Amino acid sequence: MKTALAVVSLTLVNFGVLHGLSIVDEVSGTCCPPVARRQNSIPVHYVTGTHYEVGYSVGRTFGTIIKQFISAYEPLQSELLKMFALPEGRKIYEESLKSTEQYFPQYVIELKGMADGADVPFHELFLMALDDTLPKNLNTSSKDKGPVGCTSFIINNLNAQLLGHTEDAMSETVNNYYIISAHVVPGEDESGGLFAARDEKFEALAYAGHLPGYASGHNHHGLVFSINTIFVSKPLRGKIPREFITRALLASKANLTEIVDVLTNKGIGTADGFNVNFAFLDVPVKSRVFYTAEVTPKAEDNRSEVYLADFGIGRNSLHTNRLLHLKYPELNEAAYGSSVSRESRYRQMTKNRDATSLEDMIEILGNKEDDPWPIFSDKATARVSTIHLGIFDFIGKTWTMWTNDPINNAPLLQLPLTFRNFVNPIGNKVATNKVDAIGTIDEPDN
């Protein structure tokens, strides 16, 4: 039974007219408790089609989430849209869009499909992908987003071969992401870029309003990877937003040369910095090697700068949101300080013993010490939250995921890392039978 309590005070306003002003309007005894801030939900969207059709389907399916996210995303609403309205800001936007269309027209079309499906302006989605490139090239100060970023952790031994990855993002992003499982068959009008369009089969985490690939994922070639943002202080205008380059990884073969080519992006290059952690699924356990790549802009050349490190059997690796190898100016903001803090906690936890198992990985990636910059951040008041933890198991061939603290909560979702072909459509059999039958008809005697 519902009961309502209203307390009314009388206020004298407007030439002595009395108005009722409700100061309490509270409903008690409701049937349902409040919804928790962190929902135990990871939507998975299965889709096939052209790039535009896949983007449109994602936008249509998650349109409400996308609209809510972009309206709440502070950097877009308080900074990027205002900068876009400036003549020079619009010019920087158009330069990057032109370069991206030249290299990856299929992914621009995919993002346009998402915008159409969600019924939101395309430029708002592209601005989120452009990120710091706009304010830094306008020489405009922008608000420190806080300790945004991620942590990628590799364990490589004969009994455990794991890639774990936390997604740390601004608080608006909690619950505003999903998994896309897609088979993309490019349309005739989606080719022609420097990066050739091709059939793609992949599963990847995507933030609302963003392309899949700039987080973590895997494809049917056996490439498995995670991404960490590197916050450089001098992103370059006229280059390609990193989100489009990492989207291309979902189309890449499990081939080291091809992956380095994708990251190098010869002809244009990345506008901003990022780190990729990856390995190949279909190799023998005894010979599996993990890799980390650091990628930064290269001002004097039309390509990205790429540094590749490898981690064979018996070697682990932890990478956060700062450069460990390449030398390129970085922002001295909370994300950098948070990276140092997380790396320090990892060294303390592994000082006397190496991490060698799934349990060790969960213990490290679920650690909540070192406030305000823990490895796993889940305080309701935190400006940045760990919204997702995923662990790829290369021996078990699974992707296991948590939305909450993994030490005290069971995983919510586990997906296989293998792709299997479905049965052929029955129409194919009918057509085949017809052809066979026609082929056996005897010619009549003359």
PDB file of N, CA and C in Angstrom, residues 23 45 59 97 140 151 166 226 238 243-244 262 278 285 290 310 326 332 345 380 391 394 415 444:
ATOM      1  N   ILE A  23       7.027  21.749   0.282  1.00  0.00           N
ATOM      2  CA  ILE A  23       8.426  21.646   0.691  1.00  0.00           C
ATOM      3  C   ILE A  23       8.837  20.196   0.942  1.00  0.00           C
ATOM      4  N   HIS A  45      25.426  -7.384 -27.815  1.00  0.00           N
ATOM      5  CA  HIS A  45      24.641  -7.153 -29.027  1.00  0.00           C
ATOM      6  C   HIS A  45      25.231  -7.958 -30.177  1.00  0.00           C
ATOM      7  N   GLY A  59      23.405   1.762 -32.734  1.00  0.00           N
ATOM      8  CA  GLY A  59      22.788   3.020 -32.337  1.00  0.00           C
ATOM      9  C   GLY A  59      21.322   2.864 -31.989  1.00  0.00           C
ATOM     10  N   LEU A  97      38.633  14.895 -39.610  1.00  0.00           N
ATOM     11  CA  LEU A  97      37.612  14.092 -40.278  1.00  0.00           C
ATOM     12  C   LEU A  97      38.050  13.740 -41.699  1.00  0.00           C
ATOM     13  N   THR A 140      43.782  25.989 -25.611  1.00  0.00           N
ATOM     14  CA  THR A 140      42.784  26.313 -24.601  1.00  0.00           C
ATOM     15  C   THR A 140      42.949  25.373 -23.420  1.00  0.00           C
ATOM     16  N   THR A 151      44.203  -0.283 -16.613  1.00  0.00           N
ATOM     17  CA  THR A 151      45.370  -1.083 -16.251  1.00  0.00           C
ATOM     18  C   THR A 151      45.305  -2.401 -17.005  1.00  0.00           C
ATOM     19  N   THR A 166      41.370  -3.585 -16.713  1.00  0.00           N
ATOM     20  CA  THR A 166      40.321  -2.787 -16.085  1.00  0.00           C
ATOM     21  C   THR A 166      39.971  -1.613 -16.987  1.00  0.00           C
ATOM     22  N   SER A 226      44.016  -5.396 -25.520  1.00  0.00           N
ATOM     23  CA  SER A 226      43.438  -4.354 -24.668  1.00  0.00           C
ATOM     24  C   SER A 226      44.153  -3.042 -24.964  1.00  0.00           C
ATOM     25  N   GLY A 238      44.932  17.328 -37.752  1.00  0.00           N
ATOM     26  CA  GLY A 238      45.015  16.775 -39.099  1.00  0.00           C
ATOM     27  C   GLY A 238      45.378  15.304 -39.140  1.00  0.00           C
ATOM     28  N   GLU A 243      40.931   6.229 -31.759  1.00  0.00           N
ATOM     29  CA  GLU A 243      39.805   5.297 -31.733  1.00  0.00           C
ATOM     30  C   GLU A 243      39.597   4.596 -33.072  1.00  0.00           C
ATOM     31  N   PHE A 244      39.902   5.272 -34.175  1.00  0.00           N
ATOM     32  CA  PHE A 244      39.722   4.672 -35.497  1.00  0.00           C
ATOM     33  C   PHE A 244      40.851   3.695 -35.810  1.00  0.00           C
ATOM     34  N   VAL A 262      49.216  -1.509 -38.950  1.00  0.00           N
ATOM     35  CA  VAL A 262      47.991  -0.809 -38.558  1.00  0.00           C
ATOM     36  C   VAL A 262      48.314   0.320 -37.590  1.00  0.00           C
ATOM     37  N   PHE A 278      48.711  -7.270 -26.358  1.00  0.00           N
ATOM     38  CA  PHE A 278      48.057  -8.267 -27.197  1.00  0.00           C
ATOM     39  C   PHE A 278      48.846  -9.568 -27.273  1.00  0.00           C
ATOM     40  N   VAL A 285      50.995 -23.384 -26.412  1.00  0.00           N
ATOM     41  CA  VAL A 285      51.210 -22.787 -25.094  1.00  0.00           C
ATOM     42  C   VAL A 285      52.692 -22.527 -24.844  1.00  0.00           C
ATOM     43  N   PHE A 290      53.496 -12.615 -25.442  1.00  0.00           N
ATOM     44  CA  PHE A 290      52.635 -11.438 -25.337  1.00  0.00           C
ATOM     45  C   PHE A 290      53.436 -10.208 -25.761  1.00  0.00           C
ATOM     46  N   ASP A 310      58.253  -7.425 -26.085  1.00  0.00           N
ATOM     47  CA  ASP A 310      57.674  -8.769 -26.031  1.00  0.00           C
ATOM     48  C   ASP A 310      57.925  -9.408 -24.672  1.00  0.00           C
ATOM     49  N   LEU A 326      58.748   5.026 -25.050  1.00  0.00           N
ATOM     50  CA  LEU A 326      58.852   6.160 -25.963  1.00  0.00           C
ATOM     51  C   LEU A 326      58.984   7.474 -25.198  1.00  0.00           C
ATOM     52  N   ASN A 332      50.857  16.343 -17.286  1.00  0.00           N
ATOM     53  CA  ASN A 332      51.119  16.111 -15.868  1.00  0.00           C
ATOM     54  C   ASN A 332      49.816  16.312 -15.100  1.00  0.00           C
ATOM     55  N   ARG A 345      51.860   0.070  -6.464  1.00  0.00           N
ATOM     56  CA  ARG A 345      51.130  -0.966  -5.732  1.00  0.00           C
ATOM     57  C   ARG A 345      51.426  -2.345  -6.316  1.00  0.00           C
ATOM     58  N   ALA A 380      31.487   5.437  -4.592  1.00  0.00           N
ATOM     59  CA  ALA A 380      30.386   6.156  -5.238  1.00  0.00           C
ATOM     60  C   ALA A 380      30.726   7.618  -5.484  1.00  0.00           C
ATOM     61  N   ILE A 391      39.071 -10.524 -18.106  1.00  0.00           N
ATOM     62  CA  ILE A 391      40.281 -11.352 -18.126  1.00  0.00           C
ATOM     63  C   ILE A 391      40.175 -12.346 -19.276  1.00  0.00           C
ATOM     64  N   PHE A 394      44.001 -17.464 -22.293  1.00  0.00           N
ATOM     65  CA  PHE A 394      44.434 -18.002 -23.578  1.00  0.00           C
ATOM     66  C   PHE A 394      44.496 -19.526 -23.578  1.00  0.00           C
ATOM     67  N   LEU A 415      32.453 -15.295 -22.071  1.00  0.00           N
ATOM     68  CA  LEU A 415      32.257 -15.572 -23.491  1.00  0.00           C
ATOM     69  C   LEU A 415      33.427 -16.401 -24.012  1.00  0.00           C
ATOM     70  N   PRO A 444      16.665 -36.266 -73.897  1.00  0.00           N
ATOM     71  CA  PRO A 444      15.798 -37.188 -74.659  1.00  0.00           C
ATOM     72  C   PRO A 444      16.464 -37.607 -75.966  1.00  0.00           C
TER      73      PRO A 444
END
